[in-house]
XYZ file of C-alpha atoms in Angstrom:
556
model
C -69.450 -93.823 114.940
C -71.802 -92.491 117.913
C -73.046 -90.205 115.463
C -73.648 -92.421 112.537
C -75.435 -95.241 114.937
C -77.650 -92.059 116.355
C -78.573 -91.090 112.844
C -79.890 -94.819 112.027
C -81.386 -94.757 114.960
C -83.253 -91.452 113.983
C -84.079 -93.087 110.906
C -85.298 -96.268 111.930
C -88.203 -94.262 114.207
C -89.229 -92.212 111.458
C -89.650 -94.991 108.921
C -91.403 -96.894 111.951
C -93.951 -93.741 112.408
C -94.370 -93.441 108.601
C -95.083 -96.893 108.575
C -97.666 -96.992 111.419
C -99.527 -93.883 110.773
C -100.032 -94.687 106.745
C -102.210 -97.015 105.955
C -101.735 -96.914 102.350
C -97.546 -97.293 102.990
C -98.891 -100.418 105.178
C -101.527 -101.742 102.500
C -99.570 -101.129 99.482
C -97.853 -103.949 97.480
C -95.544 -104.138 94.333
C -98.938 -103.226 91.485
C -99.463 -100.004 93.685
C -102.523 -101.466 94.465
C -104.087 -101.123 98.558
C -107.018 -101.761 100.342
C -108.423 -98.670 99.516
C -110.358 -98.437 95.403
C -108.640 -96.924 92.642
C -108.413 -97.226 89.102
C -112.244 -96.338 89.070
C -113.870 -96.819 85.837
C -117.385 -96.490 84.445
C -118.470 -98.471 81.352
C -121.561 -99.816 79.665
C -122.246 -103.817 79.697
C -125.730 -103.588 78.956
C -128.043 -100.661 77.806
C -126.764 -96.874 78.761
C -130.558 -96.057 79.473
C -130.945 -98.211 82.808
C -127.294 -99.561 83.446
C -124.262 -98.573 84.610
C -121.075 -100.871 85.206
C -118.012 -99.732 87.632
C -115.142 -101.562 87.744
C -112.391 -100.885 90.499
C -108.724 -102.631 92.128
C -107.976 -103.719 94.995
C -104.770 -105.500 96.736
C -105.495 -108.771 96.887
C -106.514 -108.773 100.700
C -109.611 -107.478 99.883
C -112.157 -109.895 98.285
C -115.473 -108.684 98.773
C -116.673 -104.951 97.327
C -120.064 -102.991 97.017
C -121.695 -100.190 95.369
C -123.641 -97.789 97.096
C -125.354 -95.405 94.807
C -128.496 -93.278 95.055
C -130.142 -90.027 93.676
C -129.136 -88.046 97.067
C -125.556 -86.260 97.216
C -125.335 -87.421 100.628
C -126.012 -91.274 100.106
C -128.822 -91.419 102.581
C -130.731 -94.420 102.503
C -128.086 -95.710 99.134
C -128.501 -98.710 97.694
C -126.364 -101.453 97.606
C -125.023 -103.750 94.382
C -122.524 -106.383 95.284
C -119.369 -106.560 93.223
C -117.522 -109.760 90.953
C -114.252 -110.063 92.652
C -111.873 -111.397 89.785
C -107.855 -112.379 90.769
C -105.801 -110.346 87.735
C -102.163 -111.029 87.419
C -99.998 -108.685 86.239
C -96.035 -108.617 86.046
C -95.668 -106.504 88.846
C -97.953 -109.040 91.169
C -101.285 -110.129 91.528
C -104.677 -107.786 92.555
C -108.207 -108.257 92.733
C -110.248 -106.488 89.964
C -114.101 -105.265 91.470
C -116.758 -105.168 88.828
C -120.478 -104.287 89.691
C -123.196 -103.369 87.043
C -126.495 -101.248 88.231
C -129.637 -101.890 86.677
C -133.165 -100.697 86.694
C -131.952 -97.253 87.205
C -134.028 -93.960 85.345
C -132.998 -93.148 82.153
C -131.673 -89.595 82.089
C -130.889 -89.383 85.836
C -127.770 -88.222 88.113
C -126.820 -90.966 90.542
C -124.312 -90.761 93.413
C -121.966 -93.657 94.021
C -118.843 -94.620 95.877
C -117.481 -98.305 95.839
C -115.475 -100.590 98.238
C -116.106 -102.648 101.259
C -116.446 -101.780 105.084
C -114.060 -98.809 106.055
C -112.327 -99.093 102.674
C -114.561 -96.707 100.892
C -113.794 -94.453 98.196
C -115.194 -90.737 97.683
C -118.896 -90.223 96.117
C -118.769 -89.429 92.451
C -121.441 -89.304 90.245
C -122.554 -90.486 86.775
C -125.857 -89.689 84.535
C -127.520 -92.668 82.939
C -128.645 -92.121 78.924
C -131.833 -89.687 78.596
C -134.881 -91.741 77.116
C -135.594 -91.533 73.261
C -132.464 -88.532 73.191
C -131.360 -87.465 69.848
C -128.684 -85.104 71.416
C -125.396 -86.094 72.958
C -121.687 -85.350 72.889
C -118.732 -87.373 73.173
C -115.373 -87.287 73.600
C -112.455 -89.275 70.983
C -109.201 -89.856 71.620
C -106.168 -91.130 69.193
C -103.081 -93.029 70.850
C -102.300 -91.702 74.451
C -99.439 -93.850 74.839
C -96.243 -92.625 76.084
C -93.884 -93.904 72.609
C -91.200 -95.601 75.085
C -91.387 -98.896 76.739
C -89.308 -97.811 78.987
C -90.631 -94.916 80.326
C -94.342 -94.847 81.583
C -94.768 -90.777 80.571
C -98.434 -90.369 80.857
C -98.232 -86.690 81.627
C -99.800 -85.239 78.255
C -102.459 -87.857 78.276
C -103.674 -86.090 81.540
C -103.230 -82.954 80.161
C -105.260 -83.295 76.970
C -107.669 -86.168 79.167
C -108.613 -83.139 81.566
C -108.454 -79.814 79.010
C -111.164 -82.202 76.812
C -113.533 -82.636 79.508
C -112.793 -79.558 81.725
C -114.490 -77.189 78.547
C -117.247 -80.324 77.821
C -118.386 -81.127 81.099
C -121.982 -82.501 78.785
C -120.524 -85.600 77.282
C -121.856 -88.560 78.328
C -119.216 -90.806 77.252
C -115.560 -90.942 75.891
C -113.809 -93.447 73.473
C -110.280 -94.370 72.968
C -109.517 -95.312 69.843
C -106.676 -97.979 71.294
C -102.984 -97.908 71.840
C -104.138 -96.662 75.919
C -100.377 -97.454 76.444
C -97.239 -98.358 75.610
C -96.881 -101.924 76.378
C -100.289 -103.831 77.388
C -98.915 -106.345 79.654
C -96.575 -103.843 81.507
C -98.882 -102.126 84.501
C -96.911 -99.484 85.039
C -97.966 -98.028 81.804
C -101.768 -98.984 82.970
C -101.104 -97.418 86.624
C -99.831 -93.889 84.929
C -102.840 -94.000 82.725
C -105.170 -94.736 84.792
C -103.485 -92.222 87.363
C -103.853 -89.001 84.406
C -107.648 -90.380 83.621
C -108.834 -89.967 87.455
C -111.712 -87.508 87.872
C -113.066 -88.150 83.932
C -113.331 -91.470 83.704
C -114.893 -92.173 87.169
C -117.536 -89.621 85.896
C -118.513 -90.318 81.995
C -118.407 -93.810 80.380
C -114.717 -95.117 78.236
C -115.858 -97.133 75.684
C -112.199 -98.689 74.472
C -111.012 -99.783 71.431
C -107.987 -102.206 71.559
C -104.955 -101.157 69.557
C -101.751 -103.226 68.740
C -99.883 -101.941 72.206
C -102.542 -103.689 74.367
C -101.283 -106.911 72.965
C -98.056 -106.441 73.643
C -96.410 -108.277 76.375
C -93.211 -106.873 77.143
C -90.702 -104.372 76.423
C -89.294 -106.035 73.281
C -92.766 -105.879 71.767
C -93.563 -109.359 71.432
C -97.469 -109.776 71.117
C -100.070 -112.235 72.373
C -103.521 -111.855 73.820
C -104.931 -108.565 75.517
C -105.643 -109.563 78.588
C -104.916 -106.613 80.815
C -106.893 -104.657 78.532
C -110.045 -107.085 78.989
C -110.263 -107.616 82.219
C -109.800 -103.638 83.368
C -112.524 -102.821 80.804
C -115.845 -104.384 81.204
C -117.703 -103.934 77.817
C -120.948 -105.822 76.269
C -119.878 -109.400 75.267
C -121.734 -109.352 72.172
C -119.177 -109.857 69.767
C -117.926 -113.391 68.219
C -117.361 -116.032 70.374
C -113.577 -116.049 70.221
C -113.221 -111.860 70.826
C -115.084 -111.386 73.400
C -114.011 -107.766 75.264
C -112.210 -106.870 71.883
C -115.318 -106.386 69.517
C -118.866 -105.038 70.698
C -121.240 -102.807 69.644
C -124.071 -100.618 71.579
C -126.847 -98.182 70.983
C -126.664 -94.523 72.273
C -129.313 -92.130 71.506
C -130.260 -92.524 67.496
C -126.437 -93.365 67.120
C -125.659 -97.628 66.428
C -121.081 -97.524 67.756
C -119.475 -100.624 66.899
C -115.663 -101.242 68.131
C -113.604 -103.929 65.804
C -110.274 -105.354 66.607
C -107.865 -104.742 63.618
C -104.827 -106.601 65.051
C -104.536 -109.022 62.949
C -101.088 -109.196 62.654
C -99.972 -109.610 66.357
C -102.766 -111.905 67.166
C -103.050 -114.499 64.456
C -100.700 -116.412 66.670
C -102.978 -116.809 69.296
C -106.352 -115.923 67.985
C -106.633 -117.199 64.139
C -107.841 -114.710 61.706
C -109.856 -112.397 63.639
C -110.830 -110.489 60.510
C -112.975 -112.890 58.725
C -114.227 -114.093 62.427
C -115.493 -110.697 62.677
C -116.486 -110.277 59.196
C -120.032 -112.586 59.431
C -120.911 -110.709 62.892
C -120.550 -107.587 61.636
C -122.424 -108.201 59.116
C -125.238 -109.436 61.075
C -124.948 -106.534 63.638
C -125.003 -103.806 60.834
C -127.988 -105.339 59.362
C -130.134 -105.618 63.003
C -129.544 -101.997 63.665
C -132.514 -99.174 62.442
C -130.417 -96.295 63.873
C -130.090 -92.846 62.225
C -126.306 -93.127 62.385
C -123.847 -95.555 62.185
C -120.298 -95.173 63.629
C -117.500 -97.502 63.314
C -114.092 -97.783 65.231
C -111.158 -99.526 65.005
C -107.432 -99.070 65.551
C -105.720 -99.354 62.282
C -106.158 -96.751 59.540
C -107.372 -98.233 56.253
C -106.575 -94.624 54.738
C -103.257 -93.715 56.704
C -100.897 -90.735 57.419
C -97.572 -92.369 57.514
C -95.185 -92.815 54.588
C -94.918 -96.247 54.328
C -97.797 -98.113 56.203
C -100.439 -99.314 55.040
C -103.387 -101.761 56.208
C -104.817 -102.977 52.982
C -106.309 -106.435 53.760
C -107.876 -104.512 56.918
C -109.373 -102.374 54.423
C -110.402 -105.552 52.592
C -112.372 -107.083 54.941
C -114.170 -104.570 56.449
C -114.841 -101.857 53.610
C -117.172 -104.068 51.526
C -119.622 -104.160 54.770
C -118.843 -100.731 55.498
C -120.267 -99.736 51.851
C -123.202 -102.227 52.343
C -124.971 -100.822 55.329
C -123.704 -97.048 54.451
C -121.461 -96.509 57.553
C -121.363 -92.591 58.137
C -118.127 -92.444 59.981
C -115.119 -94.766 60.800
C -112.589 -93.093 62.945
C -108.995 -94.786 63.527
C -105.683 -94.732 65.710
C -102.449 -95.873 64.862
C -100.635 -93.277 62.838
C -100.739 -89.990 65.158
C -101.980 -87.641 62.668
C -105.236 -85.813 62.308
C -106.905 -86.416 58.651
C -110.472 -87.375 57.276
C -111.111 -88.060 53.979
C -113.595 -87.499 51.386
C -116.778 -89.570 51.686
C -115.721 -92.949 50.000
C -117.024 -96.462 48.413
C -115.357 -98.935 47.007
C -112.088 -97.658 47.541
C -113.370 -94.359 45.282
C -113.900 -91.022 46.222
C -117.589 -89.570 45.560
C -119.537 -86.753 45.755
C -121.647 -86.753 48.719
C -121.670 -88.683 52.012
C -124.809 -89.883 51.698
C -123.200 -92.300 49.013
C -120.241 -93.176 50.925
C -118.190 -93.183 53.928
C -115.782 -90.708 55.847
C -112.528 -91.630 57.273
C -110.559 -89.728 60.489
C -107.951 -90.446 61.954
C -108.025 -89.263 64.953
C -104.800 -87.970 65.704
C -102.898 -87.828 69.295
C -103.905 -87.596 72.653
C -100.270 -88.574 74.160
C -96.915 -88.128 74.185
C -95.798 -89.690 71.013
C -95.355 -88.308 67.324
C -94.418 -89.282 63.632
C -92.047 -87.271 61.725
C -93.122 -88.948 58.404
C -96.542 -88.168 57.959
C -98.398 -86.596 55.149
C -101.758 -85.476 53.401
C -102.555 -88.130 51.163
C -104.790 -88.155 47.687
C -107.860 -89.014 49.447
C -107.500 -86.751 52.205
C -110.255 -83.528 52.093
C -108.167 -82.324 55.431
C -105.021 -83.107 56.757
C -103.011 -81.849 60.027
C -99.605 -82.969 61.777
C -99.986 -82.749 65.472
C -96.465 -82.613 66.277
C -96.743 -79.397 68.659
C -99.664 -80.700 71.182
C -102.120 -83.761 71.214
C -105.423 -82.917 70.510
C -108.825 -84.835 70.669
C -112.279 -84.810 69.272
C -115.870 -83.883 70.193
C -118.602 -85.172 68.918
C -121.693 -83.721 68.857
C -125.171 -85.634 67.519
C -128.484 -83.372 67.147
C -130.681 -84.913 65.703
C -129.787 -85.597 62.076
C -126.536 -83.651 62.459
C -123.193 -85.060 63.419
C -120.429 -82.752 63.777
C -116.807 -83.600 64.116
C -114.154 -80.898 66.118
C -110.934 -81.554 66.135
C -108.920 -79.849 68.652
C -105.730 -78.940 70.130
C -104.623 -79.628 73.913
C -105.096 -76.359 74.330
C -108.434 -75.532 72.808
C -107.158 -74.105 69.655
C -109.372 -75.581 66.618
C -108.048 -78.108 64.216
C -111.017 -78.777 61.940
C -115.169 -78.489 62.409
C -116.754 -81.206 59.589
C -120.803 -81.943 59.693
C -123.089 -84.059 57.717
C -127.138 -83.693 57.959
C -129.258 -86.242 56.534
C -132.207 -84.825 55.237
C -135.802 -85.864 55.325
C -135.803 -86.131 51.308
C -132.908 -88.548 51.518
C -130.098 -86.904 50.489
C -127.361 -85.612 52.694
C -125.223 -82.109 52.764
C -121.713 -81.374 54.359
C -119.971 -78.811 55.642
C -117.519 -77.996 54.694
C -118.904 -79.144 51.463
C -117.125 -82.006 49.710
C -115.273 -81.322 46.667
C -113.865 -83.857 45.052
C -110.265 -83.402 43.141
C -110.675 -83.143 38.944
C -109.449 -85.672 36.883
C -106.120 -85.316 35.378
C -105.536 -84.751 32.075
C -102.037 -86.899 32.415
C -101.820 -89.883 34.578
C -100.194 -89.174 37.492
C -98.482 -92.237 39.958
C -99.203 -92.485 43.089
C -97.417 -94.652 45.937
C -98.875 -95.117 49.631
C -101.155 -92.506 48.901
C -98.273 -90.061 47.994
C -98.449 -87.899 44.408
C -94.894 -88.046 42.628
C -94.598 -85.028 40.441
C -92.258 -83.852 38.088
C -89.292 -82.791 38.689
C -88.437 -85.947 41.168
C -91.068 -88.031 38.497
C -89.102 -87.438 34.475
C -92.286 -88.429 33.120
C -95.858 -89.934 33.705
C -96.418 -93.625 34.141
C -97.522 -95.053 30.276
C -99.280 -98.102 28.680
C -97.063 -99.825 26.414
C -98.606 -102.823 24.895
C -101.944 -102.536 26.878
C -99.543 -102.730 30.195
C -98.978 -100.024 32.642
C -94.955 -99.284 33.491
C -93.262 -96.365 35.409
C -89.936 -94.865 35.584
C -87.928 -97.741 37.614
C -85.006 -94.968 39.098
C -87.730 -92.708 40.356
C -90.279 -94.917 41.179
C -87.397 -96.931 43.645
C -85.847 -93.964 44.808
C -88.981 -92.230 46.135
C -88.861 -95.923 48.446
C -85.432 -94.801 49.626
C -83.859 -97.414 47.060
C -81.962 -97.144 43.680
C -81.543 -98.838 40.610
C -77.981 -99.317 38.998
C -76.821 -100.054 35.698
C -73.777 -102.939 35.953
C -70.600 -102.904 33.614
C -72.641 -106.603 32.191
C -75.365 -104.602 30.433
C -77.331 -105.863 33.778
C -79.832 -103.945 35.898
C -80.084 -103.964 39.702
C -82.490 -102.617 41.478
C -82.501 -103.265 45.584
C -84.823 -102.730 48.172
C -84.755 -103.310 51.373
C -83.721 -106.872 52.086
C -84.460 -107.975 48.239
C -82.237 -107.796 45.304
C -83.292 -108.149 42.234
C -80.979 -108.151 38.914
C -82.396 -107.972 35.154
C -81.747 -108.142 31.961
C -83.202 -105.532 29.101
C -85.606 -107.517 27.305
C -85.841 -110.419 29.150
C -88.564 -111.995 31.154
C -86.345 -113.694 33.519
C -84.856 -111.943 36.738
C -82.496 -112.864 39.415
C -84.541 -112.188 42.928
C -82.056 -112.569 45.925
C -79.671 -115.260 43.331
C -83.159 -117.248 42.650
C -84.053 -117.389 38.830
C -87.218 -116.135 38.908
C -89.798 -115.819 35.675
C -91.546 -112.099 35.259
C -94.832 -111.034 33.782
C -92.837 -108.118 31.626
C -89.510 -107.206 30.051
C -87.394 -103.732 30.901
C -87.991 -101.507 28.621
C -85.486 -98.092 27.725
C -87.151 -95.651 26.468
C -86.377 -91.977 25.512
C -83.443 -92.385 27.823
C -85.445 -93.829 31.165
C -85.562 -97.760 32.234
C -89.339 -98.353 32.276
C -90.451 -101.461 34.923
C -94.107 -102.931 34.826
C -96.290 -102.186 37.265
C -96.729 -106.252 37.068
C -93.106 -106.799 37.804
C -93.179 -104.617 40.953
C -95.886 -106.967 42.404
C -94.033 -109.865 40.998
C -90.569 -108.868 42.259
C -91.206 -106.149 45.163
C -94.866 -107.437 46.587
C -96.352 -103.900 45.486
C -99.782 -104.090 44.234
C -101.791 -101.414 41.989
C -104.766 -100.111 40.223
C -105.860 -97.496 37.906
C -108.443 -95.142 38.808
C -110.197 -93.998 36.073
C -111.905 -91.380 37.767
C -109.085 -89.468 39.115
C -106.764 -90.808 35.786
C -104.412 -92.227 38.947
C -101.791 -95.395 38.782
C -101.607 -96.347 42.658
C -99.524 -98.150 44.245
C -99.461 -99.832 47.948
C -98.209 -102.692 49.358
């Protein structure tokens, strides 16, 4: 016993010292958050040329907080911004949030800075504002660095591929994520690992966000609602509509117009409406203001996507016909993990030359989660599977030359792409687009996916004036099946939805529901043929033929 009461005693006077002598053990509070700044960030509110915004967190004892900043290393005789002080509440307690936005600075000029208030100072860093009337810049692009589990905060690879990108292109002025920053949006633990693997990049170069569907979700069973921890960490120019403010902007950097669209439509209609068409009018209206040399687009979800099975087709709705409008050069996406960019497209069509359409990437991984069910697609020019290592992109503008790198972690190249506008009009690429040949049969094509013979028995066919496909294979590629009953009756199930018919009838049986189709089954030469009208009807799959490419596709 004398021993065990001298060893508490022991302890006790070393967790008394420890707690004494450490201010940040004293200071610190549930959100990791102390008196002392972290979580630096640097963004843009207003123009890169003369501005610069820093946003910082506090614990919530400290309520005031400064910049100092100046062109000497040293700080001597640094001038002083004072700082918004916003209360943010997050699930693991309440902090203050420090936002302060320098202005009238010189355009292509190193500053030095530190932030906080009284003795709770952090160290100087530095940041360059935007050169005047520069047609040269890099940046940095990063897919999803979340860490794929709710449950475990794993931020490791993000600060891996974070630091590798910016270590070997220390000349980018700014980076971009292209959303999904973390796991779950309204968990900080996920926001204190990222921001934790991000320290020493983004306290030095602009991130210029793009919300994905993670940063709406509010807890670990992926329910969804507004974005809120994402808005008020990120400090971005509130000039998008009204109603998604923080979630949609746009700015100007060097001859380059970057807007940044919300496409999370389907976990915020709850709360927000349709955010689509309310940012289908301003984007109009910002494409049309801008006289820039290039115009750049990002958003989370991938119109023209990786995965097997997942598509985003009324994203691709809204936004495409504005896209082909005012001749968007590049839209880069999140979302499905891979690396892929397409050929230059418009309308929904591949063509020949980017100067007559637009070029799709997505963007990959910068974290630690992966797909196992992703693929090159039909409109794909390049495709690659980062399942080894993340990877990011640089960016480089010169002039009237954009080039795209795609790389691994670990430097090793993915995939170099350029377009130069030239001063006749017409634009080259490089590698050069080649667009695939028409086929001489029709080929079918589902979610982007090619089904050849042997798994296809025979090309999709008109028969009277309507399209139809081989029902077994066409279900079976969708991991379903169609069965012949001892009644003469067919049944063909997938997923959650039954449907039985009859040979020559218009009339099915959807889930027991009598329900009238557009076509009959047909047999023929031994296969059960099923309009491509009765898979929308019964199945929700909708389709078009592209005459170009002599292609039945199919998406839902």
């Amino acid at each position: 016993m004398k021993r065990f009461l001298s060893f508490i005693t022991a302890l006790a006077m070393v967790l008394f010292i420890f707690t004494v002598q450490s201010p940040i053990f004293a200071d610190s509070n549930s959100t990791g958050a102390t008196s002392l700044p972290d979580h630096i960030t640097l963004t843009w509110t207003q123009d890169p040329t003369t501005t610069q915004t820093i946003t910082w967190r506090t614990d919530t004892t400290v309520n005031l907080g400064q910049v100092q900043y100046g062109k000497d290393p040293s700080l001597k005789d640094a001038k002083i911004v004072d700082a918004t002080v916003q209360k943010f509440s997050s699930d693991l307690g309440d902090m203050n949030i420090h936002s302060a936005t320098m202005t009238n600075l010189d355009p292509g000029t190193t500053y030095y800075y530190r932030v906080g208030y009284g003795n709770n100072l952090n160290s100087i860093y530095s940041f360059t504002t935007e050169a005047k009337d520069t047609n040269s810049f890099k940046f940095l692009i990063f897919g999803d660095s979340q860490s794929g589990i709710a449950t475990d905060p794993q931020y490791g690879p993000w600060k891996a591929t974070i630091h590798n990108a910016y270590s070997t292109n220390k000349d980018s002025k700014f980076f971009v994520n292209v959303g999904d920053l973390v796991e779950i949006g309204q968990l900080y633990t996920h926001w204190n690992n990222w921001f934790d693997a991000a320290k020493g990049v983004i306290d030095a170069i602009p991130e210029m966000p793009v919300e994905g569907n993670h940063e709406t979700y509010q807890s670990s069973n992926y329910d969804s609602g507004k974005p809120k921890d994402f808005v008020s960490q990120f400090p971005v120019p509130q000039n998008g509509p009204d109603s998604l403010k923080g979630q949609v902007y746009s700015f100007d950097y060097g001859n380059a117009h970057i807007v940044m669209l919300d496409s999370q439509e389907d976990e915020e209609e709850t709360v927000s409406g349709d955010i689509l068409e309310a940012q289908k009018a301003w984007l109009d209206k910002d494409l049309k203001s801008t006289n820039k040399t290039w115009k750049i687009v990002f958003f989370h979800k991938t119109p023209y996507y990786n995965k097997a099975t997942r598509s985003n087709e009324q994203i691709k709705a809204a936004f495409q016909p504005i896209f082909d409008k005012y001749h968007i050069d590049v839209v880069f996406n999140g979302h499905d993990h891979g690396y892929s960019r397409t050929y230059p497209i418009k309308n929904d069509q591949y063509v020949k030359n980017p100067a007559d359409g637009t070029v799709y990437v997505v963007t990959g991984r910068s974290g630690n989660k992966y797909y196992p069910d992703l693929s090159q697609k039909v409109w794909d020019a390049f495709f690659y599977d980062p399942q080894d290592q993340p990877n990011y992109i640089v960016a480089t503008i010169n002039g009237n030359t954009l080039t795209i790198k795609a790389v691994k972690q670990d430097g090793t190249p993915i995939d170099t792409y350029s377009i130069t506008k030239n001063p006749d009009g017409t634009e080259t690429d490089s590698p050069q687009t080649v667009i695939p040949t028409k086929y001489n049969a029709t080929m079918v094509t589902i979610y982007g996916n090619m089904l050849q013979q042997p798994f296809m028995p025979s090309n999709p066919k008109q028969i009277n004036g309507k399209w139809y496909v081989p029902a077994r294979a066409f279900m079976q590629y969708l991991g379903s099946n169609v069965d012949w009953n001892a009644n003469g009756t067919i049944s063909i199930t997938y997923g959650k939805t039954q449907a039985n018919l009859n040979i020559s009838s218009t009339k099915a049986q959807l889930n027991s529901k009598t329900l009238a189709i557009p076509d009959a089954i047909v047999l023929n030469n031994g296969l059960t043929w099923i309009s491509a009208d009765d898979l929308k009807a019964l199945f929700g799959f909708s389709y078009k033929y592209d005459s170009n490419t002599n292609m039945l596709m199919f998406v839902k």
